[in-house]
Amino acid sequence: MAEQTEVVSKRPQMAVEIAGIKLKNPVMPASGTFGYGEEYAPYLDLNQLGAIVTKGLSLKPKAGNNTPRICETVSGMLNAIGLQNVGIDAFIADKMPFLQQIDAPVIVNFFGNTQEEYAEVAARLDDLPGVAGLEMNISCPNVKQGGIVFGTEARAAQDVVSLVRKRTDKPLIVKLSPNVTDIRVLARAVEDAGADAISLINTLTGMAVDVKTRKPRLANTIGGLSGPAIRPVAVRLVHQVVQAVKLPVIGIGGIARAIDALEFLIVGATAVQVGTANFVDPNAMQTVIDGLEEFCQNEGIADINELIGSLKQ
Amino acid sequence: MAEQTEVVSKRPQMAVEIAGIKLKNPVMPASGTFGYGEEYAPYLDLNQLGAIVTKGLSLKPKAGNNTPRICETVSGMLNAIGLQNVGIDAFIADKMPFLQQIDAPVIVNFFGNTQEEYAEVAARLDDLPGVAGLEMNISCPNVKQGGIVFGTEARAAQDVVSLVRKRTDKPLIVKLSPNVTDIRVLARAVEDAGADAISLINTLTGMAVDVKTRKPRLANTIGGLSGPAIRPVAVRLVHQVVQAVKLPVIGIGGIARAIDALEFLIVGATAVQVGTANFVDPNAMQTVIDGLEEFCQNEGIADINELIGSLKQ
Amino acid sequence: MKNHKTIILSNQEIAPGYYRMRILAPEYQQLATPGQFVMFRVQHTFLPLLRRPFGIFRVGFMPADCDAMPEKEFIEIIYKVVGSGTEIMQELHQGDRIELLGPLGRGFETGDPAEEKILVGGGIGLVPLYMLAEKLVQTSKVRLLMGGRTRDDIITVTEFERLGVETYVSTEDGSLGEQGLVTSVLEQKLAAQPKAAVFACGPMPMIDAVQKICAGYSTSLQVSLEALMACGVGACLGCVVKGAGHSDAEPRYLCSCKQGPVFRAEQLDWSRLEQQDSVCGGCD
Amino acid sequence: MKNHKTIILSNQEIAPGYYRMRILAPEYQQLATPGQFVMFRVQHTFLPLLRRPFGIFRVGFMPADCDAMPEKEFIEIIYKVVGSGTEIMQELHQGDRIELLGPLGRGFETGDPAEEKILVGGGIGLVPLYMLAEKLVQTSKVRLLMGGRTRDDIITVTEFERLGVETYVSTEDGSLGEQGLVTSVLEQKLAAQPKAAVFACGPMPMIDAVQKICAGYSTSLQVSLEALMACGVGACLGCVVKGAGHSDAEPRYLCSCKQGPVFRAEQLDWSRLEQQDSVCGGCD
Ligand SMILES: Cc1cc2nc3c(=O)[nH]c(=O)nc-3n(C[C@H](O)[C@H](O)[C@H](O)COP(=O)(O)OP(=O)(O)OC[C@H]3O[C@@H](n4cnc5c(N)ncnc54)[C@H](O)[C@@H]3O)c2cc1C
Ligand SMILES: Cc1cc2nc3c(=O)[nH]c(=O)nc-3n(C[C@H](O)[C@H](O)[C@H](O)COP(=O)(O)OP(=O)(O)OC[C@H]3O[C@@H](n4cnc5c(N)ncnc54)[C@H](O)[C@@H]3O)c2cc1C
Ligand SMILES: Cc1cc2nc3c(=O)[nH]c(=O)nc-3n(C[C@H](O)[C@H](O)[C@H](O)COP(=O)(O)O)c2cc1C
Ligand SMILES: Cc1cc2nc3c(=O)[nH]c(=O)nc-3n(C[C@H](O)[C@H](O)[C@H](O)COP(=O)(O)O)c2cc1C
Ligand code: FES
Ligand code: FES
C-alpha cells in the first residue's frame, strides 16, 4: 500500500524532446488553429503548452480564398482559408514580440509557392531570435510545376526540403499531407533530404454541397477536412511513418481529449498537435495535458516517454 | 396556383440507368453492409431498391480476419472483416435462389488475390442467370506482386480490369479505393481497360488504439473507415472522377439520408450506395429513396436525372 | 424481427451504475424467447453511430389504466453504464423516442424438464437469464448462482427468488453472500449433482472457467456470449466467434448475432475463445 | 472574454420557432457591451462540432431570493431554430450544463447623443439591438423599425416599447403592422430626418438595401453582420468579410468575430458584400 501511494502521488515526468527542442509536455497547437497565440491568451496559460505553433507564414502577405471558407461536417469541418497570413515582415514586427515573451518554444509554420519562396522564408526565419524551430508545410501546390502539390510527390518533396535544409540550421519539422498512396515514400524522401522531424497529418481533401443552391459549400469548392472524424486515418498514417523512418514524429488529426493524444503517443509519436478542437473548446490543450498526466499517474507511468511507441501487437 | 398544385402532385421520375442496368431509383446497398439481401428482408421491401449489391465474393470460401473485426469511431466505424465469404459455389447454391426472386437487379461484388482469380470469378458469374452486373473490388493486395494493392497502382488496375473484361460481357463496375494520391489516374486506367462504370469510395484506411491495453482495436491492426465521418472525402473524390472520365459513376461513402445522397448526385454520380447506415437503421435506404422523391417534388424536378451533375460553381 | 420507432416508459437506476429501462415494445410478448437481444439506437444523430446490443430482461404488459390508456406491451432491459452509449442512455427520460431492433438472435434451448437447471450469472450477465428462469421454473428445479465484484453488482436476485428459484450469491470482496468466485459455487453444486444443465452468461473469464468445470463433469452447458456487433442481423460479419474444429486452414466462424448469442458449449472452439475477451470498448 | 462552464436558467419558446434562453453568466454585466456575441457549445460530444454564435439580447441579474440563493448574473439570447444545433438547443432544460465563450467581438458605437437613433431589425436580427436601445434611450430619441416575413417573426417589440422606443412594425404578408419591407419605412423616416444615425441587423438583402438608402441620404450607418465562424476569437480566419478598398491584388479582409460583428458602413466593400449572403447552412 505504501508503495502504491508513492507511485500515485509522484507527478510523472512529462517533458519530451523533438529535434532538439525541449517541450514541457508533448502538447502543442496545430498551425492555423491557434492564430499567433495571442488570440487564445485570455483563455489558456500559454506558458503551460509544450510549444506554440503559428499560422502558416509566407514571404509576402497572402489574401486567402473567397468566402465561405469553412463548413461544418459530421464530427469535422472543412476549411479553405487559403493560407491567408500577414507575411514575414508583419510577422516579425507585430507577432514575434508577443511570442518572445512566452515561456514555451515557438515553432513557426511556413510555406511557399515555389522552391525559392520556401528557401527564402526559411532563411529569413533562421536568425530570428525566439524561433525554436520551423515547421514546413509541403501541402502546397508548386506553381512552377503546374500545380502539383510538393507534398504528394516524393521527388518534389525531397528537392524542396533539401533546398530549405541548406538555408537554415534551426530544427526543421516537415509536415506531410495525408492525401497520398504511400506516406512512407514521402516520409523517407524528407528524411533523406535532411528533415529533423516529421509532423502529420495535414487535412484530408474533402468537399460538401449545399443541395438547395446546388453550389459547393466552400467558395473554393474543395477544402481540408479536420476534426475528430479524421482521427482513425491520422493514427494509421502516424503508425506507418513511425515504422518507416528514424526521425521523431509529431502526431496530428482529430485530437480533442487525452485518450486521443494517447493513441498517437502509443503508436510512436513523440508529441502531438491539437487543431480543430481549439475552436470547440479554447481550453482543449490544457484538458489534454492534464488528462495525460492523470493517465500516467493512474497507470503508474513515471515518465511519459515510456508510453511513446509502446504499442503491443 | 393550379400549375403549382400539378407540379407538387405529380410523382417525379426516379429511374436511372447505369452501364445498361435499369434501376427503379438510384439507391442500392454498398457491398458488405447488406449481406446477401435476405438478412434485411424482414425490415425492408427489397423490391423497392434500385439494385442489390452482395458481399464481396471470391473463388474459394474465405475465412476473413481474427476478431475484433470492428470498432466504432467518431461518427464512423473501422472494419477489418477480411472479406470473409462463402465462395462462389455456395453463393450459387445457397444465395442466388433467394436473390433471383427479388424484383431488383442483382449486382455481384467480387475480388481475387491474383489476376487469374479475378478473371476466374468473373467468368463463372458471366453466365449466371439473375446477375445484372458485376462490381469488381480492386482494393485487394495483389499476392503475386508482393502485396501492392491492385487499386492503388494504375498499371496493376488496368491489367486486372482488362483481363476481367475479356471474360465477361456483363456490365462491369469497377470499385475504386480512395487511398491514392490522384484518383483520376486510376479512374482513367480502368476506363481504358474497358470498365462500364466506376463506383467509389471504398473505405479509407484507418486505425484505432485501446489506450488501456495499448493494443490496436482491430486484430488486423489496420482497417477501413466508413460512415458519415468520411462523406466529405467521398464527395470530393466522386467530383474529381466524374470530371476525369466519361463513364457513369456510383457514389459511396457516409450516405445515411436523402440530403447526403443528393450531394453525390449533384456532383455527378448517376446512382449511390448506402453502406454503414444500414447498420444504424435497417430502413435507411427506404428513407433515402423517399427523401429523394420528396426533394424532387418540392423542388419541382420532374426527373431525377435532371439533378445528376447539376452542380453550380 | 422488427425495427420499432418507440418510446421509453421508464428508466431508473437500480444499483450504482446499473439502470433498468422499460420500453414500449409491441409484439415482443409473442415473438421474444429467452436469451434473445435487441439493438438499441441511442440517439438520432451519428454519435454514437452504432446501435448497442442488450439482452431482453423481461417481457410484460401494463394493463389498460383508468386514464383510458390502452394496454401496453413492453420489454425491460438492464444495462450497466460503461461507455459513450450507455452514458447517454442513463440521461434518457420517459417519453423519449428511441429505436429498437429485435428480438434478435437464437436464445436458450430448455432441454429435458427432468434435469435440474443451474443458471450462472456474472454481474450484468444475469440479464438474459431471467426470462429463461421464468420458463424453466414451470417444469424444473432451478438454481441461480450469481456472482459479482461487490454487492453493487448483484442485481434483481430477489426477482429470481420470487419465481421460486433457489439463489446463491457470491462476491469477490465478500460484501454480499459468500466471498469468492461464482465458479467455486458451481464446482460444489456439480460435485453433488453433475446431471444438471448449466446456462451461463457473464464476463469471458467466468464463462471460460464455467466451461472447464462443466467439461470436467460432462455437464451440458449453454453460454451466452458478448461480441462486438455492428448490424445485429448477420450482414456485417463483425461479431463472429470461432466454432468447434476451427483452424486457419479450415475456418469455422459462427455469427454471434444470428447463430448466437447463445451457443451450446460443443459448438465452440474453446481453445481460441479466450481471444473473445478482446471485446473492444469502442474508440469513443 | 472567458469560457464559462455554466448552466441554463430557462429556455422558452416565445414565438413559433423562436426561443429565449437565459444562461447563468457571471461578469457579463461588467464586460458585455451592446452588439457583442457569445459562442455557445451545444453538446459535450462532437456533434455538432462547432460552437454557435448568438448575439447577446440582454444582460441582467436575478436578486438573491428567499431560498437563500445568491444573486445571479445572467444573459439572455434569443434564437431561431434553423438547423442541427438550434434543434438540439430547443430541447435543453433548466439546469443543463453548457459552455459559453464570451462576450466576444466589437459592438456598436453610440455616437452623438443629439442625433436621433434609428434601429432597423429584420427578424432575428433584432436581437443585438435591445441592449443598444437600453443604452441609447438614456440620451437620445430612439425609433425601432422592425420587419419580418409574417407576424411570427416579430418578437420582443413590446420590450423595446417599454424602454420608451418608438416602434414601427412591418411584415411582408401584412399579418402585423404595415404590409411591406422594413426598408420602405426607413426610406420614409430618413426622407423626414436624414440626420439620424442608423443601426441595422438582419438578413443580408435587408442590410444591403439599408446601406443603399443610408448612402443616398449620407446618413451614418452601423451594421451587424452574420458570418460563418469556427473559433470566434480571430484564430481561424473563417469569418472574414471584404473591407473597403478590397481587391484581389490588394485584399483587405476584416475578421467578423474580432473586428466585427458590428462595422461602420464605410469600413466595408459593399460591392462584394452581397456574396456574404452565401452564409452556408452547414453540412449537417
Ligand atoms: C448479445 C449481447 C447482449 C448484451 N446484453 C447486455 C445487457 O443486458 N446489459 C448490459 O449492460 N450490457 C449488455 N451487453 C453489453 C453491451 O452491449 C455493452 O455494454 C454496450 O454496448 C456498451 O456501450 P457503450 O457505448 O456504453 O460503451 P463503449 O465502450 O463506448 O462502446 C463502444 C462500442 O463497443 C461496443 N461494446 C462495448 N462493450 C461491449 C460489450 N461488452 N459487448 C458488446 N459490445 C460492446 C459497443 O456496442 C459499441 O459499438 C450485451 C452485449 C451483447 C453482444
Ligand atoms: C455574430 C452573430 C450573431 C448571431 N446572433 C444570432 C441571434 O441572436 N439569434 C439567432 O437565432 N441567430 C443568430 N446568429 C445566427 C446563428 O449563429 C445561426 O442561426 C446558428 O449558428 C445556426 O446553427 P444551426 O446548427 O441551427 O444551423 P446549421 O445550419 O446546422 O449550422 C451549421 C453551421 O453553419 C453555421 N451557421 C448557420 N447559419 C448561420 C448564420 N445565419 N450565421 C452564422 N453562422 C451560421 C452554424 O454556426 C454552424 O457552424 C448569429 C450569427 C452571428 C455570426
Ligand atoms: C482553419 C484551419 C486552418 C489551418 N491552417 C493551416 C496552416 O496554415 N498551415 C498548416 O500547416 N496547417 C493548417 N491547418 C491544418 C492543421 O494544422 C491540422 O494539420 C489539421 O487541422 C488536422 O488536425 P485537427 O484534426 O486537430 O484539426 C489548418 C487547419 C484548419 C482547420
Ligand atoms: C463491414 C463492412 C464490410 C465491407 N465489405 C466490403 C466488401 O466485401 N466489398 C467491397 O467492395 N466493399 C466492402 N465494404 C465497403 C463498403 O461497400 C463501402 O464502400 C464503404 O463502407 C463506404 O460506404 P459507407 O460509408 O456508406 O459505409 C465494406 C464495408 C463495411 C463497413
Ligand atoms: S453483428 Fe453484424 S453479422 Fe453479427
Ligand atoms: S471565427 Fe475564427 S477568425 Fe473569426
Short mmCIF file of C-alpha atoms in Angstrom, two decimals, chain B residues 32-35 39-40 42-43 55 63-77 81 84 208 210 217 227-228 256-257 260 276 279-283, chain C residues 1-3 5 41 46-52 84 99 101 104 228-231 233-238 240 242 248 251 253 258 275-276 278 280-284:
data_model
loop_
_atom_site.label_atom_id
_atom_site.label_comp_id
_atom_site.label_asym_id
_atom_site.label_seq_id
_atom_site.Cartn_x
_atom_site.Cartn_y
_atom_site.Cartn_z
CA GLY B 32 -20.51 -5.99 -47.37
CA THR B 33 -23.08 -3.98 -45.46
CA PHE B 34 -26.18 -5.81 -46.65
CA GLY B 35 -25.13 -9.45 -46.61
CA GLU B 39 -30.62 -10.57 -43.85
CA TYR B 40 -32.54 -7.33 -44.32
CA PRO B 42 -37.62 -8.63 -42.59
CA TYR B 43 -37.05 -4.88 -42.33
CA LYS B 55 -20.99 -9.16 -50.10
CA ALA B 63 -12.03 -17.13 -43.69
CA GLY B 64 -11.58 -13.46 -43.00
CA ASN B 65 -9.61 -11.95 -40.16
CA ASN B 66 -9.37 -12.66 -36.48
CA THR B 67 -11.58 -10.75 -34.07
CA PRO B 68 -12.05 -7.98 -33.07
CA ARG B 69 -13.02 -7.04 -36.58
CA ILE B 70 -14.97 -3.87 -35.96
CA CYS B 71 -14.62 -0.79 -33.85
CA GLU B 72 -16.70 2.33 -33.53
CA THR B 73 -15.02 5.70 -34.14
CA VAL B 74 -16.35 9.27 -34.01
CA SER B 75 -19.32 9.21 -36.42
CA GLY B 76 -17.77 6.26 -38.21
CA MET B 77 -16.52 2.74 -37.83
CA ILE B 81 -13.69 -8.29 -41.75
CA GLN B 84 -14.98 -13.44 -45.28
CA ALA B 208 -7.51 2.89 -33.56
CA ASP B 210 -7.12 0.86 -27.00
CA ARG B 217 -8.55 -2.18 -31.50
CA GLY B 227 -19.76 6.06 -42.17
CA PRO B 228 -20.85 9.73 -42.04
CA ALA B 256 -27.46 7.98 -44.47
CA ARG B 257 -30.11 10.49 -45.55
CA ASP B 260 -26.34 13.01 -48.29
CA THR B 276 -22.69 1.67 -42.80
CA PHE B 279 -26.38 -0.95 -39.57
CA VAL B 280 -27.57 2.21 -37.88
CA ASP B 281 -31.03 1.97 -39.39
CA PRO B 282 -32.10 -1.10 -41.37
CA ASN B 283 -34.62 1.10 -43.10
CA MET C 1 -37.82 -9.09 -36.00
CA LYS C 2 -38.86 -5.51 -36.49
CA ASN C 3 -37.42 -2.06 -36.17
CA LYS C 5 -39.73 3.51 -33.52
CA ARG C 41 -30.42 3.14 -31.10
CA PHE C 46 -24.49 9.79 -35.73
CA LEU C 47 -22.83 9.90 -32.33
CA PRO C 48 -22.71 7.22 -31.15
CA LEU C 49 -23.02 5.73 -34.60
CA LEU C 50 -23.79 2.08 -33.98
CA ARG C 51 -26.67 0.57 -32.08
CA ARG C 52 -25.93 -1.09 -28.75
CA SER C 84 -20.32 6.64 -24.55
CA GLU C 99 -35.47 2.88 -32.00
CA LEU C 101 -34.43 -3.60 -33.49
CA LEU C 104 -32.74 -10.87 -32.42
CA LEU C 228 -18.88 -6.55 -30.82
CA MET C 229 -21.77 -6.03 -33.21
CA ALA C 230 -22.47 -3.54 -35.95
CA CYS C 231 -25.64 -4.82 -37.63
CA VAL C 233 -28.72 -9.27 -38.25
CA GLY C 234 -25.92 -11.32 -39.83
CA ALA C 235 -24.89 -8.87 -42.52
CA CYS C 236 -21.60 -7.33 -41.40
CA LEU C 237 -19.71 -10.40 -40.09
CA GLY C 238 -18.22 -8.31 -37.34
CA VAL C 240 -18.10 -13.86 -35.36
CA LYS C 242 -14.65 -19.45 -33.71
CA ASP C 248 -6.76 -21.20 -40.05
CA PRO C 251 -12.08 -21.65 -40.58
CA TYR C 253 -16.83 -18.88 -37.87
CA LYS C 258 -27.64 -14.78 -35.74
CA GLN C 275 -9.43 -14.13 -27.50
CA GLN C 276 -13.05 -13.07 -27.43
CA SER C 278 -10.76 -8.67 -26.51
CA CYS C 280 -13.16 -3.84 -27.52
CA GLY C 281 -14.58 -0.95 -25.65
CA GLY C 282 -15.02 1.16 -28.74
CA CYS C 283 -12.96 4.09 -29.67
CA ASP C 284 -15.07 6.79 -28.15
#
